[in-house]
PDB file of C-alpha atoms in Angstrom:
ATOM      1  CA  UNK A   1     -44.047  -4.068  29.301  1.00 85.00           C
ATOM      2  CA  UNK A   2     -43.333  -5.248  25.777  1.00 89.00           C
ATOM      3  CA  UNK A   3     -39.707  -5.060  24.640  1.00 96.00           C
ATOM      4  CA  UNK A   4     -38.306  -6.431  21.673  1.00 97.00           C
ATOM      5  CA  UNK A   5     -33.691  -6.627  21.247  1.00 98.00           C
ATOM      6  CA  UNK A   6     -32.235  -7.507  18.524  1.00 98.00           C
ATOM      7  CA  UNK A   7     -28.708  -8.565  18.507  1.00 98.00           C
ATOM      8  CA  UNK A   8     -26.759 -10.369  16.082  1.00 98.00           C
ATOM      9  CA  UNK A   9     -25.141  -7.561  14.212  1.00 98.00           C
ATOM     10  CA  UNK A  10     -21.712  -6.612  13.983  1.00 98.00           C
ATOM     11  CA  UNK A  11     -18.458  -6.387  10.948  1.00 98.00           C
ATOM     12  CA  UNK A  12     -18.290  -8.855   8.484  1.00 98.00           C
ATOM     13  CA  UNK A  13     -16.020  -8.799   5.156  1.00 98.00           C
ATOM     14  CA  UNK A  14     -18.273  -8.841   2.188  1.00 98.00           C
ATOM     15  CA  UNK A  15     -19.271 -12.644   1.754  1.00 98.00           C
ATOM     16  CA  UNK A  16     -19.761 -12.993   4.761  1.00 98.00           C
ATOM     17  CA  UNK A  17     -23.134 -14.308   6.943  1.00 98.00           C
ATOM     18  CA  UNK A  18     -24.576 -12.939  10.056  1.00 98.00           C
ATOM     19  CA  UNK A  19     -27.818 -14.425  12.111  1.00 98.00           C
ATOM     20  CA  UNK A  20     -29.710 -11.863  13.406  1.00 98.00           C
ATOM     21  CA  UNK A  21     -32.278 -12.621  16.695  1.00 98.00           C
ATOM     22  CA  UNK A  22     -34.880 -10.888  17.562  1.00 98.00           C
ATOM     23  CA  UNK A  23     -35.800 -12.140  21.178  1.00 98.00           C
ATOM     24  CA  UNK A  24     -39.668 -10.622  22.464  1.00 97.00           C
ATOM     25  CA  UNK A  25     -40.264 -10.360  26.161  1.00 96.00           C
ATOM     26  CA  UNK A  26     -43.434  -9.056  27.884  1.00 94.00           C
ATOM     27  CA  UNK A  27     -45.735 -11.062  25.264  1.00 91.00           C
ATOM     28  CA  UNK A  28     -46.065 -13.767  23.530  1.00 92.00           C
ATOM     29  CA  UNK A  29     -45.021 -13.488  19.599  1.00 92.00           C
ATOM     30  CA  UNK A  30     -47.000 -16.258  18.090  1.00 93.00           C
ATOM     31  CA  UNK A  31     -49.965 -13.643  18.437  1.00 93.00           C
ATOM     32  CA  UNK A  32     -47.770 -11.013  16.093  1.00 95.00           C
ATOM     33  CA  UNK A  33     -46.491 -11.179  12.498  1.00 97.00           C
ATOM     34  CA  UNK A  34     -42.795  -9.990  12.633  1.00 98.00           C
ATOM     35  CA  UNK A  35     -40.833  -7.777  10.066  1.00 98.00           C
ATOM     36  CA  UNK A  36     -37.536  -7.284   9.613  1.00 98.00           C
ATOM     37  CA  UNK A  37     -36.358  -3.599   8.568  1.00 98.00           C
ATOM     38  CA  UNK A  38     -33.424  -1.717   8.093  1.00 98.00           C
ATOM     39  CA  UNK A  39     -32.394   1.633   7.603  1.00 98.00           C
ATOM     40  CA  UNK A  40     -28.929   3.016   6.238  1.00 96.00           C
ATOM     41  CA  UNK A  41     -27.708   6.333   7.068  1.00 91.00           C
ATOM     42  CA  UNK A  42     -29.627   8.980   4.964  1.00 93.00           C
ATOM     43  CA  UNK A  43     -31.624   6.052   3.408  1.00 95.00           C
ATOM     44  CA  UNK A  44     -35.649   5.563   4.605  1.00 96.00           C
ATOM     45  CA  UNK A  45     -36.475   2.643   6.608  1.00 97.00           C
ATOM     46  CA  UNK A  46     -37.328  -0.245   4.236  1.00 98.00           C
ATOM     47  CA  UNK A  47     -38.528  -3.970   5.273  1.00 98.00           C
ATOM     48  CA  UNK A  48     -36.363  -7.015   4.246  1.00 98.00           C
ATOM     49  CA  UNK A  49     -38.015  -9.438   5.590  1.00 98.00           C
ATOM     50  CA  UNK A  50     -41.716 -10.988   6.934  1.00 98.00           C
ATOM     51  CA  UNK A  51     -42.697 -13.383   8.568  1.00 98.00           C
ATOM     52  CA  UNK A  52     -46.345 -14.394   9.977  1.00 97.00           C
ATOM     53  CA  UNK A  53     -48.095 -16.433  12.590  1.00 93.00           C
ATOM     54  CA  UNK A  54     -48.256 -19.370   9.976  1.00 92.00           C
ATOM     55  CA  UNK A  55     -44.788 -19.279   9.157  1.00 95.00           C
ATOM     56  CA  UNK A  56     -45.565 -17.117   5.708  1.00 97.00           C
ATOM     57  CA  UNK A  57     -42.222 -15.295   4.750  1.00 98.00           C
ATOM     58  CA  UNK A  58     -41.737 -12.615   2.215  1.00 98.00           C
ATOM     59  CA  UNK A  59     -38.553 -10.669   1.172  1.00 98.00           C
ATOM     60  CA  UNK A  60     -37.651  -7.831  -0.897  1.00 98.00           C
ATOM     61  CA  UNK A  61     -35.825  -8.532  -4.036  1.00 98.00           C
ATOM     62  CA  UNK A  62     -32.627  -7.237  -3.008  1.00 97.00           C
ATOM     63  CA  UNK A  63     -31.928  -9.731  -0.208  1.00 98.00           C
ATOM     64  CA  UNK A  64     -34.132 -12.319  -1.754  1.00 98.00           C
ATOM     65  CA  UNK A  65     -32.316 -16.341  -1.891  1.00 98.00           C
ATOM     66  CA  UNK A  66     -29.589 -14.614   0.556  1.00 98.00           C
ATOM     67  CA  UNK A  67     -31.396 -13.880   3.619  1.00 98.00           C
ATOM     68  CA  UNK A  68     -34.355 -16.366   5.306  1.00 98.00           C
ATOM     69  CA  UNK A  69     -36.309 -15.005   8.209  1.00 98.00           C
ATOM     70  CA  UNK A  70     -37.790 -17.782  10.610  1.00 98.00           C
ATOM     71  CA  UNK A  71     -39.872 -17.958  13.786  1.00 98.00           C
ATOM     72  CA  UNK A  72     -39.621 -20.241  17.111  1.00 97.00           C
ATOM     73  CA  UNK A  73     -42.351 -18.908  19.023  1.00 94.00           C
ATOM     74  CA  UNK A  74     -41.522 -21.474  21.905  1.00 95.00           C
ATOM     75  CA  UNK A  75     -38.370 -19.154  22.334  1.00 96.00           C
ATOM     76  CA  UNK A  76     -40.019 -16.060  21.630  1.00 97.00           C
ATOM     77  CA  UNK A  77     -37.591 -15.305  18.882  1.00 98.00           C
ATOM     78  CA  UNK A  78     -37.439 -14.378  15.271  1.00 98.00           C
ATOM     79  CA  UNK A  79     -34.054 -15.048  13.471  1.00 98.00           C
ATOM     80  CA  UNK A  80     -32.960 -13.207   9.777  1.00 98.00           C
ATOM     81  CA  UNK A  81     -30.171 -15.141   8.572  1.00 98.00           C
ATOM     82  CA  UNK A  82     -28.365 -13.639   6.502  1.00 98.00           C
ATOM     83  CA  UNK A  83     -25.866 -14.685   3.971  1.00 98.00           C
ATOM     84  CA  UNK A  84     -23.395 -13.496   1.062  1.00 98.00           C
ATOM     85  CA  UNK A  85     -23.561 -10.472   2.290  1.00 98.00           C
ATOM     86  CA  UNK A  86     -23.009  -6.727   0.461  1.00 98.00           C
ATOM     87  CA  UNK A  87     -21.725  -3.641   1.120  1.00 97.00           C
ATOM     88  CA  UNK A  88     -24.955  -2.504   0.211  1.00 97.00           C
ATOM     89  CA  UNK A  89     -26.611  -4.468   3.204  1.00 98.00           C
ATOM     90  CA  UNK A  90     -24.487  -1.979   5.949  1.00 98.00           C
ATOM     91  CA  UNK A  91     -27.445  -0.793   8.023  1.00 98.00           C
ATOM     92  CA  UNK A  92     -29.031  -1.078  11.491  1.00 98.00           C
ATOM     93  CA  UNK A  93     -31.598  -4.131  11.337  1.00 98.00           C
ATOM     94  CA  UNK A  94     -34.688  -3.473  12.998  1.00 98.00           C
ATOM     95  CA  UNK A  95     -37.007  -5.637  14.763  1.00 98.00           C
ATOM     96  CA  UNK A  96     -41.274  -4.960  14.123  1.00 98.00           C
ATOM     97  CA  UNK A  97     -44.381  -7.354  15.744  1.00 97.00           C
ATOM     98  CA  UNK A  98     -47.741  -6.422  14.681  1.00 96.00           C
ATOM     99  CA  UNK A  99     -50.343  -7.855  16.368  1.00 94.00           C
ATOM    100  CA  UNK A 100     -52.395 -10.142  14.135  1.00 91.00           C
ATOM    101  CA  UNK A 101     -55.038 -10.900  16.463  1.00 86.00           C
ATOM    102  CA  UNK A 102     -57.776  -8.433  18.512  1.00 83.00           C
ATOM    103  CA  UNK A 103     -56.205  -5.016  19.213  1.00 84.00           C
ATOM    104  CA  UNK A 104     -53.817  -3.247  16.887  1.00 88.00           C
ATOM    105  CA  UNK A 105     -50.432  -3.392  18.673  1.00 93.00           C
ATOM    106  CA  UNK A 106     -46.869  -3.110  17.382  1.00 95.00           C
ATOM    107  CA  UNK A 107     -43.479  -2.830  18.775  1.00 97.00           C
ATOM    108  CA  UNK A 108     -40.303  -1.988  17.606  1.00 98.00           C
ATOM    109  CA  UNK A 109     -36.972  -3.014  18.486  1.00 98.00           C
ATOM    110  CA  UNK A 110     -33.662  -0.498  18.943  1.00 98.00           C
ATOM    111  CA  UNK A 111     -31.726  -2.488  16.426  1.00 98.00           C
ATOM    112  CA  UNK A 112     -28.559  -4.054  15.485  1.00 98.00           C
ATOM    113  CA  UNK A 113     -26.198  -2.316  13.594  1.00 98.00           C
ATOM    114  CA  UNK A 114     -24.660  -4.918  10.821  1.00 98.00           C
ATOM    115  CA  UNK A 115     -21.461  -3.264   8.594  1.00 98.00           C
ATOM    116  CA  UNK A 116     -20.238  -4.922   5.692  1.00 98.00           C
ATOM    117  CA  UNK A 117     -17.035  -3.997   4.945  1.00 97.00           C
ATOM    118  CA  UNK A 118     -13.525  -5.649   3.778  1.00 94.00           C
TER     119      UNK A 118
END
């Protein structure tokens, strides 16, 4: 059984960093690109942050030069740092692997609730 957690979240003053992990069990995530999404209350889910099997990352303009998604697939784990943080950044953080390779398969995580607040 495949299970992504995430953990990492928590209060922070605005400034502030956070790491978020995303560990996989079940699998191995070197065979999955992984996204990073979040979702505020009444807001739609919206990704952050990708990253794929080669190590490709993408971000959305809002978090872009203050948060850096990265891989160790040794681990299992896929980290969103995340740095100078907002108010406007309060959300649960989701964890999402899509398999890149044979069958379509994807998993999400329960997420981590991060709340930026002074």
């Amino acid at each position: 059984q495949v299970e992504l957690v995430e953990s990492g979240g928590g209060v922070v003053q605005p400034g502030g960093s956070l790491l978020l992990s995303c560990v996989a069990s079940g699998t191995s995530l070197r065979y999955y690109a992984v996204r990073w999404y979040r979702q505020a209350p009444g807001n739609t889910r919206e990704v952050v942050a990708s990253i794929t099997n080669g190590h490709s990352t993408d971000y959305a303009d809002s978090v872009r030069g203050r948060f850096t998604i990265t891989r160790n697939d040794m681990t299992n784990t896929v980290y969103l740092q995340m740095i100078n943080l907002k108010p406007e950044d309060t959300a649960t953080y989701y964890c999402y692997a899509l398999r890149t390779t044979g069958h379509l398969e994807y998993f999400w995580g329960k997420g981590t609730l991060v709340t930026v607040a002074s």
